[in-house]
Short mmCIF file of C-alpha atoms in Angstrom, two decimals:
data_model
loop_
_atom_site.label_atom_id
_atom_site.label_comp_id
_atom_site.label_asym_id
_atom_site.label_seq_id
_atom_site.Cartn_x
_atom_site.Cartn_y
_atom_site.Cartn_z
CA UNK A 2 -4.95 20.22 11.03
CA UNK A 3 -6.32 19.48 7.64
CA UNK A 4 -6.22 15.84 7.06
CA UNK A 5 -7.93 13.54 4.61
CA UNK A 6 -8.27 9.57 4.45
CA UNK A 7 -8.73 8.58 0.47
CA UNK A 8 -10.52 5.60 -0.07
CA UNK A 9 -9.22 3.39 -3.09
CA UNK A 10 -12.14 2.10 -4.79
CA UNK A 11 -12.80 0.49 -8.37
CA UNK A 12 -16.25 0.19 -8.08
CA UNK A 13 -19.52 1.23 -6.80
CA UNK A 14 -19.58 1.37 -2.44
CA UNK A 15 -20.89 2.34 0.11
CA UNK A 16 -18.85 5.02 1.69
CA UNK A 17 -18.59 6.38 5.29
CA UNK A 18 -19.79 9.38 5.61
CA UNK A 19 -17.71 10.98 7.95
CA UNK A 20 -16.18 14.04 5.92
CA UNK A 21 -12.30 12.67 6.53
CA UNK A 22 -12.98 10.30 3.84
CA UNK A 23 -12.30 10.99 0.65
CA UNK A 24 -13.58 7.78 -1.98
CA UNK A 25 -11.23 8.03 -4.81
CA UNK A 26 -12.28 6.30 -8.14
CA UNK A 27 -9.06 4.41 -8.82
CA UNK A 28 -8.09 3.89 -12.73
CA UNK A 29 -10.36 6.54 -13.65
CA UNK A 30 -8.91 7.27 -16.90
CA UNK A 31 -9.08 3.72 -17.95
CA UNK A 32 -12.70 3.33 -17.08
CA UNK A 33 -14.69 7.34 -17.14
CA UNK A 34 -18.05 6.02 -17.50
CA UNK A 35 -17.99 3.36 -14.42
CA UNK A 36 -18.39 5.92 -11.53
CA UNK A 37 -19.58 9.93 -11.70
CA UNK A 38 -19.99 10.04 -7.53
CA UNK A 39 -16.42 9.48 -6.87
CA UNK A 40 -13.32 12.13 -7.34
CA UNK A 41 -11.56 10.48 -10.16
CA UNK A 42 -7.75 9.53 -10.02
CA UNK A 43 -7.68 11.09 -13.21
CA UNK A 44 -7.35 14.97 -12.65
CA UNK A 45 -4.50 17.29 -12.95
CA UNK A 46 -1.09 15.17 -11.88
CA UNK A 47 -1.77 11.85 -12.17
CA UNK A 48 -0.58 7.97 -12.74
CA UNK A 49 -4.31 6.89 -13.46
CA UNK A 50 -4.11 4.87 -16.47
CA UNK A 51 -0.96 2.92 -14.51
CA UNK A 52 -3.82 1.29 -12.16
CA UNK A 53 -3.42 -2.11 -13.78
CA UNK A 54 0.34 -2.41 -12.48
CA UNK A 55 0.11 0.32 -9.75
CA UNK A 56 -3.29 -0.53 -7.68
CA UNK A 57 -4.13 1.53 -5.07
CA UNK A 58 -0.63 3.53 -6.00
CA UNK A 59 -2.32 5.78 -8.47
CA UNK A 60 -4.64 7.09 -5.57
CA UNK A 61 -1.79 7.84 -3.28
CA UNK A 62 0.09 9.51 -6.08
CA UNK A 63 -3.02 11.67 -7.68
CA UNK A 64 -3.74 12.74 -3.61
CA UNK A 65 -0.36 13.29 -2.76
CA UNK A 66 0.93 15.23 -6.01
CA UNK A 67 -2.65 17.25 -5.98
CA UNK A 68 -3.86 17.97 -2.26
CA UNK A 69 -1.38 20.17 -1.71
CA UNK A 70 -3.35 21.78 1.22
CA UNK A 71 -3.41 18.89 3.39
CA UNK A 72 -1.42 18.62 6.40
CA UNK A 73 -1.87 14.52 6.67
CA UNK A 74 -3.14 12.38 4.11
CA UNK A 75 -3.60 8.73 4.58
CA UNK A 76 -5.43 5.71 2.42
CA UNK A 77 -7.52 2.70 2.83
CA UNK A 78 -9.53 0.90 0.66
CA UNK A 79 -12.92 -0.15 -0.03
CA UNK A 80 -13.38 -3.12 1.97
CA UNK A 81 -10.29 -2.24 4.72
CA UNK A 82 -10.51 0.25 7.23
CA UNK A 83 -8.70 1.50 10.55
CA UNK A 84 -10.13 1.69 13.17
CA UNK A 85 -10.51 1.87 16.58
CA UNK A 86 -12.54 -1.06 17.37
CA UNK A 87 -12.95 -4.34 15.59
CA UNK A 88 -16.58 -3.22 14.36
CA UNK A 89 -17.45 -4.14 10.62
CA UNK A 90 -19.16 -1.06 10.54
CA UNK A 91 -18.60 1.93 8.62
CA UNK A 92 -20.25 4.14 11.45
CA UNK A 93 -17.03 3.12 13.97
CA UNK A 94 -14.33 3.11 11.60
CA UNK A 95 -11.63 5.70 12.33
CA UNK A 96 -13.11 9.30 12.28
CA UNK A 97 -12.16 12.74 12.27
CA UNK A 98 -11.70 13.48 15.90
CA UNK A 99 -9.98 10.37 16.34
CA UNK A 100 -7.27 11.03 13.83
CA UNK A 101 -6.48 14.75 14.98
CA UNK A 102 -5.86 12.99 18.78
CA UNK A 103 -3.45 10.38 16.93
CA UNK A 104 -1.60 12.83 15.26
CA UNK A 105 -0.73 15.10 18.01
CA UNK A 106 1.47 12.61 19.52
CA UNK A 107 2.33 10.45 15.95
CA UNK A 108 3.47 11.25 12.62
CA UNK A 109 2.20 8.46 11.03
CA UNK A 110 -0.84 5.81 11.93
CA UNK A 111 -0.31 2.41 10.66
CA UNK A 112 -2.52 -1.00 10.25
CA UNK A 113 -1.60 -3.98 13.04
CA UNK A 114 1.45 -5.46 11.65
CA UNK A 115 0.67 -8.78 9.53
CA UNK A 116 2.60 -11.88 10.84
CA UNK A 117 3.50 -14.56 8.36
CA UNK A 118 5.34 -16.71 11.12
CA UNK A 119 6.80 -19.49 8.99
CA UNK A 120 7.59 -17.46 6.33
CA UNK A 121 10.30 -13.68 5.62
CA UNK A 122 8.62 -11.24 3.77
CA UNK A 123 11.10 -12.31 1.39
CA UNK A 124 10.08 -15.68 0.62
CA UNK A 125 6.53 -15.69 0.75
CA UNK A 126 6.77 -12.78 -1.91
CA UNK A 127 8.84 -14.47 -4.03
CA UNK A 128 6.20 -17.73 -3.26
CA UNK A 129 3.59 -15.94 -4.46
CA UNK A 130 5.40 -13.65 -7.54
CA UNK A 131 7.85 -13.47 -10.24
CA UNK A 132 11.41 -13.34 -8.78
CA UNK A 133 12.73 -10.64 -11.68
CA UNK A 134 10.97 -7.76 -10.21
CA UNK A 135 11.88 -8.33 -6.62
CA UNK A 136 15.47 -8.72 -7.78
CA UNK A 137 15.27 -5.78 -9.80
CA UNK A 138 14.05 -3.37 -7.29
CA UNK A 139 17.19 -4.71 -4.42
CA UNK A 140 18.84 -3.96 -7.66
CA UNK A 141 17.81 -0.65 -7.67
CA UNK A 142 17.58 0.13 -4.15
CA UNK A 143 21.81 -0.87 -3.83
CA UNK A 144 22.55 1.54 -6.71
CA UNK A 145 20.51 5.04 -5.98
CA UNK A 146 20.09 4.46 -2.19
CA UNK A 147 22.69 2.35 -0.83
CA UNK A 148 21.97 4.03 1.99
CA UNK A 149 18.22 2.14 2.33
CA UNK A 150 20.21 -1.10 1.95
CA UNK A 151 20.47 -2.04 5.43
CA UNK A 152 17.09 -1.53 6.12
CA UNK A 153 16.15 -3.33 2.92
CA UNK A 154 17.65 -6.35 4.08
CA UNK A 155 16.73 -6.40 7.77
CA UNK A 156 13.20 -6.12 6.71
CA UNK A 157 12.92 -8.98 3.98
CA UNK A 158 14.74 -11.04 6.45
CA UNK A 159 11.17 -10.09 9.06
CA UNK A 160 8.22 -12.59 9.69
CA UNK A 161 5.98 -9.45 9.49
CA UNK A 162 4.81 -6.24 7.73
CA UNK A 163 2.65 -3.48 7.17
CA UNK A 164 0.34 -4.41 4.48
CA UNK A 165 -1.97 -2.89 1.80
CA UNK A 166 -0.81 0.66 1.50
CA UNK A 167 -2.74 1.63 4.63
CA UNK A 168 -1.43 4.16 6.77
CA UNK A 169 -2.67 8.33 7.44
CA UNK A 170 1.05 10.24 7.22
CA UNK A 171 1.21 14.05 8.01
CA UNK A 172 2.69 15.86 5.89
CA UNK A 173 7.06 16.01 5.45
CA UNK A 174 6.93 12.01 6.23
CA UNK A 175 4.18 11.66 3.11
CA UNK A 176 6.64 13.79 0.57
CA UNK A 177 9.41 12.30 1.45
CA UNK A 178 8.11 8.77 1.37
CA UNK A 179 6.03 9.11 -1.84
CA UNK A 180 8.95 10.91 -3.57
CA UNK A 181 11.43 7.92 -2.95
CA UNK A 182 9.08 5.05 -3.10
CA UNK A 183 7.50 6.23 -6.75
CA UNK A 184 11.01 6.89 -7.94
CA UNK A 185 12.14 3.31 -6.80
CA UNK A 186 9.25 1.64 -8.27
CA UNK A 187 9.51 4.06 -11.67
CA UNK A 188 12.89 2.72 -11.91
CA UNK A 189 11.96 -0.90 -11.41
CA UNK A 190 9.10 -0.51 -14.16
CA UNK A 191 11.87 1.42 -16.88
CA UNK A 192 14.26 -1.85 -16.03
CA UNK A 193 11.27 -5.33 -16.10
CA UNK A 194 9.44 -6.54 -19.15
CA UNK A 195 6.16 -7.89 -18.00
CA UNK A 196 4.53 -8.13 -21.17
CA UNK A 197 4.14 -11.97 -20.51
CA UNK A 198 2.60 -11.26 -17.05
CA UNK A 199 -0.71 -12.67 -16.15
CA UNK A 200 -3.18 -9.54 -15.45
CA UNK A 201 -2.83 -10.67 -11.80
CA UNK A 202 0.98 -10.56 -11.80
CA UNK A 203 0.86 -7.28 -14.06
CA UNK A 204 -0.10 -5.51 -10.66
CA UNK A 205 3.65 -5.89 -9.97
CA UNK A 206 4.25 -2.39 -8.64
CA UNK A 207 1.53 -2.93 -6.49
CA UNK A 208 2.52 -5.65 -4.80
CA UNK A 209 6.30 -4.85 -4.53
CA UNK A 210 5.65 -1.29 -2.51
CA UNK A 211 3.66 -3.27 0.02
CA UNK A 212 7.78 -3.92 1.23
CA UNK A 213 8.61 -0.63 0.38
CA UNK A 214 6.80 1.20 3.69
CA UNK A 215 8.70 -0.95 5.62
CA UNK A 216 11.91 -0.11 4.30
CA UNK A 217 11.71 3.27 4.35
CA UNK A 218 10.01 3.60 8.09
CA UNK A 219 12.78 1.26 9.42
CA UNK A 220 15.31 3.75 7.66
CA UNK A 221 13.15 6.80 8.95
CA UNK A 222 12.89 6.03 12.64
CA UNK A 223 12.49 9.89 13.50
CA UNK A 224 9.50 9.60 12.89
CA UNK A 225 7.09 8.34 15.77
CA UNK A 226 4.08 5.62 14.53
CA UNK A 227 0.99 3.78 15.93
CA UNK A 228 -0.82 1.44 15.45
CA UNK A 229 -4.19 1.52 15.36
CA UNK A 230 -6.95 -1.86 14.06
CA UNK A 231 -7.73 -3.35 10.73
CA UNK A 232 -11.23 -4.19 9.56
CA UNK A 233 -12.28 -5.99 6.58
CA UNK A 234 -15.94 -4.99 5.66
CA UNK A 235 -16.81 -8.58 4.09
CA UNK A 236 -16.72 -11.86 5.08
CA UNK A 237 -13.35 -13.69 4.68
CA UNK A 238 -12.93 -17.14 3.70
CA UNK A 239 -10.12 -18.40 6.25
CA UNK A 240 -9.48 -22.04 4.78
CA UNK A 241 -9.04 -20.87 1.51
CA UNK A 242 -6.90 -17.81 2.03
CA UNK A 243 -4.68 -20.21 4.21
CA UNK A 244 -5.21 -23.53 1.54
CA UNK A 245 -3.47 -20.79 -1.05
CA UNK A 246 -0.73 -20.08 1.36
CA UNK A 247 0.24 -23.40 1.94
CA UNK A 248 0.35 -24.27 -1.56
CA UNK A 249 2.68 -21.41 -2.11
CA UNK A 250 5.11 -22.30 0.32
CA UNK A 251 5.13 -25.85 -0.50
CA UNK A 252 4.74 -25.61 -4.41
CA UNK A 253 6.48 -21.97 -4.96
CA UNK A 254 5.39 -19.66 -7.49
CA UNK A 255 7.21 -21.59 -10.13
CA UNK A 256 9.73 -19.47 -11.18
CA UNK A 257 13.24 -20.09 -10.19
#
């Protein structure tokens, strides 16, 4: 099974250097002269120059529209890995040999599920971001897939998801994900004006297809997943992360 693991990255990194990886230079055609090491997101079809409201997205798309040899193709960033262990090392994150076990059994490998606990994945995104877009894309979701709408609300209504893009998908689960998740958010972008948007809340699309896998795994339950560990590389400041949170759900995002 040909499978590779594309590593979203908008600067210079150390990389692993098991050969599953793939370090993909995200924004590429907004910035050519940052990075010559990594493949570019740039090349034949691409979203690149959408990285400022599409993140990690524009990876995902350029590997998914342009690896067309791959039998599984999964992403991580930078700074997050799977793994096996809880090692912040880039010599035990999730390797070759480990992935080709996974998939025998799986058709898609997922990050732990993040728990919010007092909060639905509903309101703490709405805490944290502009309502319009999150209203925009139910919006969207009721009129060209009604059918997702069940799922759609079951999973806003959850204490937890899959975060950050992460997951390693073979092959008929990846085109059929990708193809309805970039057509939602493509829809949602045609219908929202965020020329008013902070550069942080310009990463809209980003942020709103971190609910997306969700919804479309909870709709797709034919397919069989695991689970497998997160690792953040760096240090994480704990108090502050949870400071923010607090002051989210207790002062809101200020819209209304």
């Amino acid at each position: 099974m040909e499978v590779k693991v594309l590593v979203a990255a908008h600067k210079n990194y150390q990389m692993p250097t098991d050969p599953l990886y793939l370090p993909v230079f995200v924004g590429k055609e907004l910035h050519p002269n940052v990075n010559h090491t990594f493949q570019g997101d740039n090349t034949g079809d691409n979203i690149s120059s959408k990285n400022p409201t599409y993140n990690e997205l524009t990876a995902i798309y350029w590997g998914w529209k342009n690896l067309q040899n791959l039998d599984a193709m999964g992403l991580v960033h930078y700074r997050r890995y799977l793994s096996l262990n809880h090692k912040k090392s880039l010599d035990s994150v999730l390797n070759e040999s480990q992935v080709q076990d996974l998939l025998k059994d799986n058709d898609i490998i997922l990050p732990p599920k993040r728990n919010y606990y007092i909060e639905t994945n509903e309101s703490h995104y709405l805490h944290a971001h502009h309502h319009e877009p999150f209203e925009t894309m139910r919006q969207v979701i009721h009129e060209k897939y009604p059918q997702y709408m069940p799922s759609f609300e079951k999973v806003m209504k959850r204490t937890w998801a899959h975060m950050f893009n992460m997951f390693i998908m073979k092959r008929k689960p990846l085109d059929e994900y990708c193809t309805w998740m970039f057509d939602v958010l493509s829809e949602v972008e045609k219908r929202t004006d965020i020329s008013n948007y902070s550069d942080y809340e310009k990463r809209v699309y980003g942020f709103l297809s971190e609910l997306l896998l969700d919804v479309w795994l909870e709709c797709h339950s034919e397919y069989k997943t695991v689970e497998v560990n997160y690792v953040f590389m760096e240090k994480q400041n704990w108090l502050l992360k949870g400071g923010k949170f607090l002051k989210r759900k207790i002062m809101g995002h200020g819209e209304h």
